[in-house]
C-alpha positions as a Python dict, from the first residue, in 0.01 Angstrom:
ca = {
    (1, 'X'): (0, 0, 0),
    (2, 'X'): (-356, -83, 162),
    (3, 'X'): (-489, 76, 451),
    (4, 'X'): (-845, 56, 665),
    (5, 'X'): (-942, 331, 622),
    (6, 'X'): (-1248, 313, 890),
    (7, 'X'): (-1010, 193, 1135),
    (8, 'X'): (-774, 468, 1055),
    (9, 'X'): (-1072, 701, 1081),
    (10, 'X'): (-1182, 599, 1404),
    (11, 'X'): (-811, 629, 1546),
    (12, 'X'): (-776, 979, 1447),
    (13, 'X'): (-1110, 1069, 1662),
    (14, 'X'): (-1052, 868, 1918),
    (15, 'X'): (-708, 804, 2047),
    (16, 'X'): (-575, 1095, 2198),
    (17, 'X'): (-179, 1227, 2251),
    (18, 'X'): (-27, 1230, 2528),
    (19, 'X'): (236, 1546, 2544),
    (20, 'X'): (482, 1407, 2794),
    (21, 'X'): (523, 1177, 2489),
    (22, 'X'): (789, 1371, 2259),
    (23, 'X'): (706, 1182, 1923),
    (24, 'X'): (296, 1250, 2001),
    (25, 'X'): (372, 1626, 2029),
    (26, 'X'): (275, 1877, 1737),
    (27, 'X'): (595, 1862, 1542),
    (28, 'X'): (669, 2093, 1220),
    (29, 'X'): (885, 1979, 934),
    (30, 'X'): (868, 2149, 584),
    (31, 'X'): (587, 2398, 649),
    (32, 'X'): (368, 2115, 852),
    (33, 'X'): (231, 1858, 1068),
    (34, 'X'): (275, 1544, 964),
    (35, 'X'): (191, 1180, 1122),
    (36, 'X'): (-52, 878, 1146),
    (37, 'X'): (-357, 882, 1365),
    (38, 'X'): (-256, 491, 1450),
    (39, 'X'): (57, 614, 1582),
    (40, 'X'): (-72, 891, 1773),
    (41, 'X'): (93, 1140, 1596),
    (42, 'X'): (-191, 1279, 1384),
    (43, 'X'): (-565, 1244, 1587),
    (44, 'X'): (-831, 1565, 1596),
    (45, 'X'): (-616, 1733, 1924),
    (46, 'X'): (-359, 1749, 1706),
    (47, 'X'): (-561, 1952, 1398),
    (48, 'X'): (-763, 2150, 1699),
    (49, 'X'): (-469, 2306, 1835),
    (50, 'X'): (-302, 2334, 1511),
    (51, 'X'): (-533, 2572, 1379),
    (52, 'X'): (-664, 2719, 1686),
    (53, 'X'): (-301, 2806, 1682),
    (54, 'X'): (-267, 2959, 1304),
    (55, 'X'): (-553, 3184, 1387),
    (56, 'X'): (-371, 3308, 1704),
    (57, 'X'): (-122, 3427, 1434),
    (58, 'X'): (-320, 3538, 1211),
    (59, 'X'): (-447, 3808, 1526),
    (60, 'X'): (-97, 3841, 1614),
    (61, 'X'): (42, 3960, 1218),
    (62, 'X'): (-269, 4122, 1164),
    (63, 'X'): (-353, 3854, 848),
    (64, 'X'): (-700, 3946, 822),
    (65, 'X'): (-771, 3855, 439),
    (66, 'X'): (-928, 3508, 373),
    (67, 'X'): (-767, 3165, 412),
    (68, 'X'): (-767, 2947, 188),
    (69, 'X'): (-806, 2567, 264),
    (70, 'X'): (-759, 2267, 45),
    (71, 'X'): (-722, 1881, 61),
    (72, 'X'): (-527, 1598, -79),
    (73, 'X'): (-667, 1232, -109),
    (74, 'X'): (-472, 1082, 176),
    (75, 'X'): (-767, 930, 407),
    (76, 'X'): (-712, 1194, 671),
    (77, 'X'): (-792, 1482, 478),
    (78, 'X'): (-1157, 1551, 520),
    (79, 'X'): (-1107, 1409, 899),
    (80, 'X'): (-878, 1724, 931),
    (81, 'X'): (-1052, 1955, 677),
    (82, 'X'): (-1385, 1924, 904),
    (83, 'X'): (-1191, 1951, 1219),
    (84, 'X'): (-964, 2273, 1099),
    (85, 'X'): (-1332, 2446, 971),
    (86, 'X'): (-1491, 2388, 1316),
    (87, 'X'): (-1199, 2588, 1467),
    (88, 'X'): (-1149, 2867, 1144),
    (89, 'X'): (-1537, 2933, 1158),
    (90, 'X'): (-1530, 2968, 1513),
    (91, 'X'): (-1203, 3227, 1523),
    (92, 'X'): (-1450, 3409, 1225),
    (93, 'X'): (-1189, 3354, 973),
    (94, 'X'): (-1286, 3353, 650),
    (95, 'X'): (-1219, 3048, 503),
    (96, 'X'): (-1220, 2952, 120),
    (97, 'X'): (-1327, 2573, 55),
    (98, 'X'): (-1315, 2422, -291),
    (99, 'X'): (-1646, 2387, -468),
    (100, 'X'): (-1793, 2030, -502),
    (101, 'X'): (-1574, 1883, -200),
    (102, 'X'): (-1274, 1866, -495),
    (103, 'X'): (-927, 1807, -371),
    (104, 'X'): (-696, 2067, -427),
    (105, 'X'): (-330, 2060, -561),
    (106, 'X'): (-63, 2241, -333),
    (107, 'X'): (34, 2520, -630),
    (108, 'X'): (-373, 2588, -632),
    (109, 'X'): (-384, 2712, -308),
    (110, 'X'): (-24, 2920, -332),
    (111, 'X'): (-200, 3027, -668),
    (112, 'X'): (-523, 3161, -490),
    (113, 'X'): (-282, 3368, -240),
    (114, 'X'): (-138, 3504, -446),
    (115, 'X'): (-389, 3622, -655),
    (116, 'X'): (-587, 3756, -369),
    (117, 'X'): (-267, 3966, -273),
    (118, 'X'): (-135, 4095, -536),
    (119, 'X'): (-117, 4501, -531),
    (120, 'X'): (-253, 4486, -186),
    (121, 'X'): (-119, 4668, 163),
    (122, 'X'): (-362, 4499, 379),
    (123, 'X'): (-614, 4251, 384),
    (124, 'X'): (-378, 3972, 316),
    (125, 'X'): (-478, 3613, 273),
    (126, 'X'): (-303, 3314, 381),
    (127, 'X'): (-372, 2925, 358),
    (128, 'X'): (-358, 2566, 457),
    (129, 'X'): (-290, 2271, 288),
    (130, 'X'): (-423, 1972, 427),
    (131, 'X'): (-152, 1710, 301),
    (132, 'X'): (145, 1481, 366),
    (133, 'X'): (298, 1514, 30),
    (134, 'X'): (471, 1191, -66),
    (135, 'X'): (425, 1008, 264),
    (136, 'X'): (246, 653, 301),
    (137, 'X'): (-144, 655, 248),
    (138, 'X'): (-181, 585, 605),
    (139, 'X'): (-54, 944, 728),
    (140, 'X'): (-161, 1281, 727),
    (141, 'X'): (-43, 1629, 659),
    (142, 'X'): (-145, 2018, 764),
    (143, 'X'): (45, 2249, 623),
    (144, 'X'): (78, 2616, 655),
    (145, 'X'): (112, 2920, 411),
    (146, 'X'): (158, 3267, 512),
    (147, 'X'): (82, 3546, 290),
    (148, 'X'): (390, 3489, 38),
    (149, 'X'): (197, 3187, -89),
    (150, 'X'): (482, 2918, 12),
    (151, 'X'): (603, 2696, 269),
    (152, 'X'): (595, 2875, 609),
    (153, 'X'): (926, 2937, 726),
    (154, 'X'): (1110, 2833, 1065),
    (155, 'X'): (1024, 3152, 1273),
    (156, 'X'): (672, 3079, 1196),
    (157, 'X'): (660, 2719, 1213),
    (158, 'X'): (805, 2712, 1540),
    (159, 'X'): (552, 3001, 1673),
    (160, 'X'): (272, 2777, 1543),
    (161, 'X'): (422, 2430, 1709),
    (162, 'X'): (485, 2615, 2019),
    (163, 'X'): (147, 2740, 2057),
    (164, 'X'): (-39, 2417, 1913),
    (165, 'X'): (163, 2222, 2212),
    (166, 'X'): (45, 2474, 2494),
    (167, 'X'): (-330, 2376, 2406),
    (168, 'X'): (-247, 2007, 2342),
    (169, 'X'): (-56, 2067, 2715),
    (170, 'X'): (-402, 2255, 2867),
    (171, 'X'): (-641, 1977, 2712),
    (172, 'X'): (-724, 2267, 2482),
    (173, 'X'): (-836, 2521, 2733),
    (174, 'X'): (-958, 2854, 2492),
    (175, 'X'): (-982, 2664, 2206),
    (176, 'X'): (-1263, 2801, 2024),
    (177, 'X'): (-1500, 2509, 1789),
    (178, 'X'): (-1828, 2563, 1645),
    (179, 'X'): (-1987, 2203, 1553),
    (180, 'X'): (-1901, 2089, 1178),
    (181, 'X'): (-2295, 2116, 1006),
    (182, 'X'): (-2255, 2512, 1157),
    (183, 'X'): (-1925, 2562, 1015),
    (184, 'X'): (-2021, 2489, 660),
    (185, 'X'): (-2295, 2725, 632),
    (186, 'X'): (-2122, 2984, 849),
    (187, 'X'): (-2110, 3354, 722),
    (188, 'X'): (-1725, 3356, 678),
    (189, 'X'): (-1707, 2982, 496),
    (190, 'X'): (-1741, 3075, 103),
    (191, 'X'): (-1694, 2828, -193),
    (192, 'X'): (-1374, 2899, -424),
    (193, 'X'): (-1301, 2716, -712),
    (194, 'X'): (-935, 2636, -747),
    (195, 'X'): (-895, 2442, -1015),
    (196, 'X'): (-1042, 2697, -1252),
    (197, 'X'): (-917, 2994, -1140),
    (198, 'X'): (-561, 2830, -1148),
    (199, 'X'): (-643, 2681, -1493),
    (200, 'X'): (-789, 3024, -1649),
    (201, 'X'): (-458, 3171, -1533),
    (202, 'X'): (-191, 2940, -1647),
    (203, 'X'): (-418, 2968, -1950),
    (204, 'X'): (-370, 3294, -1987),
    (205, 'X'): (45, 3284, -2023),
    (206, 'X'): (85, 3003, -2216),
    (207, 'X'): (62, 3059, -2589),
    (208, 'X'): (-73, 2729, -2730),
    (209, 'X'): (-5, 2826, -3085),
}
């Protein structure tokens, strides 16, 4: 399947929901956000509120470890990565981006969670996934993990959906955003490299003899 990508680029900055439109509302599925910026289903209101939203519940659970944040390929990815850092870096969350702009398998980021909490009683860490799995090349995905390293479950979906829609409903009124070039060299934005450190361990328990 082919898709423009500048076209689909420019859609997901500049068209803009509308949230008396049900299908244009933040909507979770499995863990996520998913949509096309064409459709108006996945544009930058979408990922503002979205994580403006996450970090509201990060305060809320007291998640105050760093958060992880990786990328597929899917076109919108870095759209959304650079859009979800503006907010994160803003809300002082500490935020863990890949080394060398690499993308980031899903397990890598549950991997680097984990890691980060194991043995601990506070401090947790989280992530986000910025992916729409198996969908067309056209959509988008942002995903959620609390600190058990998986899928976020209903309770917390639902919390995060609700929110996201009351700033998408206020024309994001208290959203907090920092502008992108600040973001990256921000105090709490650190470099993490995934792939080894998920590589080094898998490694590590497989016997290759």
């Amino acid at each position: 399947m082919r898709v423009d990508v500048p076209r689909l680029v420019t859609a997901y900055y500049a068209q803009h929901p509308e949230p008396i439109v049900p299908r244009q509302r933040v909507q979770f599925g499995t863990s996520g956000h998913r949509g096309s910026a064409f459709a108006g289903t996945f544009n930058e209101p979408h990922i503002l509120s979205i994580a403006q939203a996450i970090c509201d519940r990060r305060v809320q659970q007291k998640v105050e470890g760093p958060l992880f944040l990786g990328i597929d390929t899917h076109a919108l990815s870095v759209p959304a990565f650079a859009t979800a850092l503006e907010v994160f870096a803003a809300n002082q969350v500490n935020t863990m981006i890949a080394v060398e702009d690499e993308y980031t398998p899903t397990p890598a980021i549950s991997h680097a969670i984990l890691t980060h909490n194991r043995g601990r009683t506070n401090g947790f860490a989280d992530g986000v996934v910025i992916t729409p799995s198996h969908n067309p090349p056209e959509d988008g995905g942002f995903k959620y993990n609390p600190p058990h390293g998986g899928p976020a479950g209903t309770i917390v979906t639902q919390w995060i959906e609700t929110r996201a829609n009351e700033y998408l409903e206020s024309e994001l009124h208290g959203l907090k955003r920092i502008a992108y070039e600040k973001a990256l060299s921000a105090p709490t934005t650190h470099q993490y490299d995934f792939l080894d450190a998920y590589t080094r361990d898998l490694a590590s328990v497989i016997d290759f003899d």
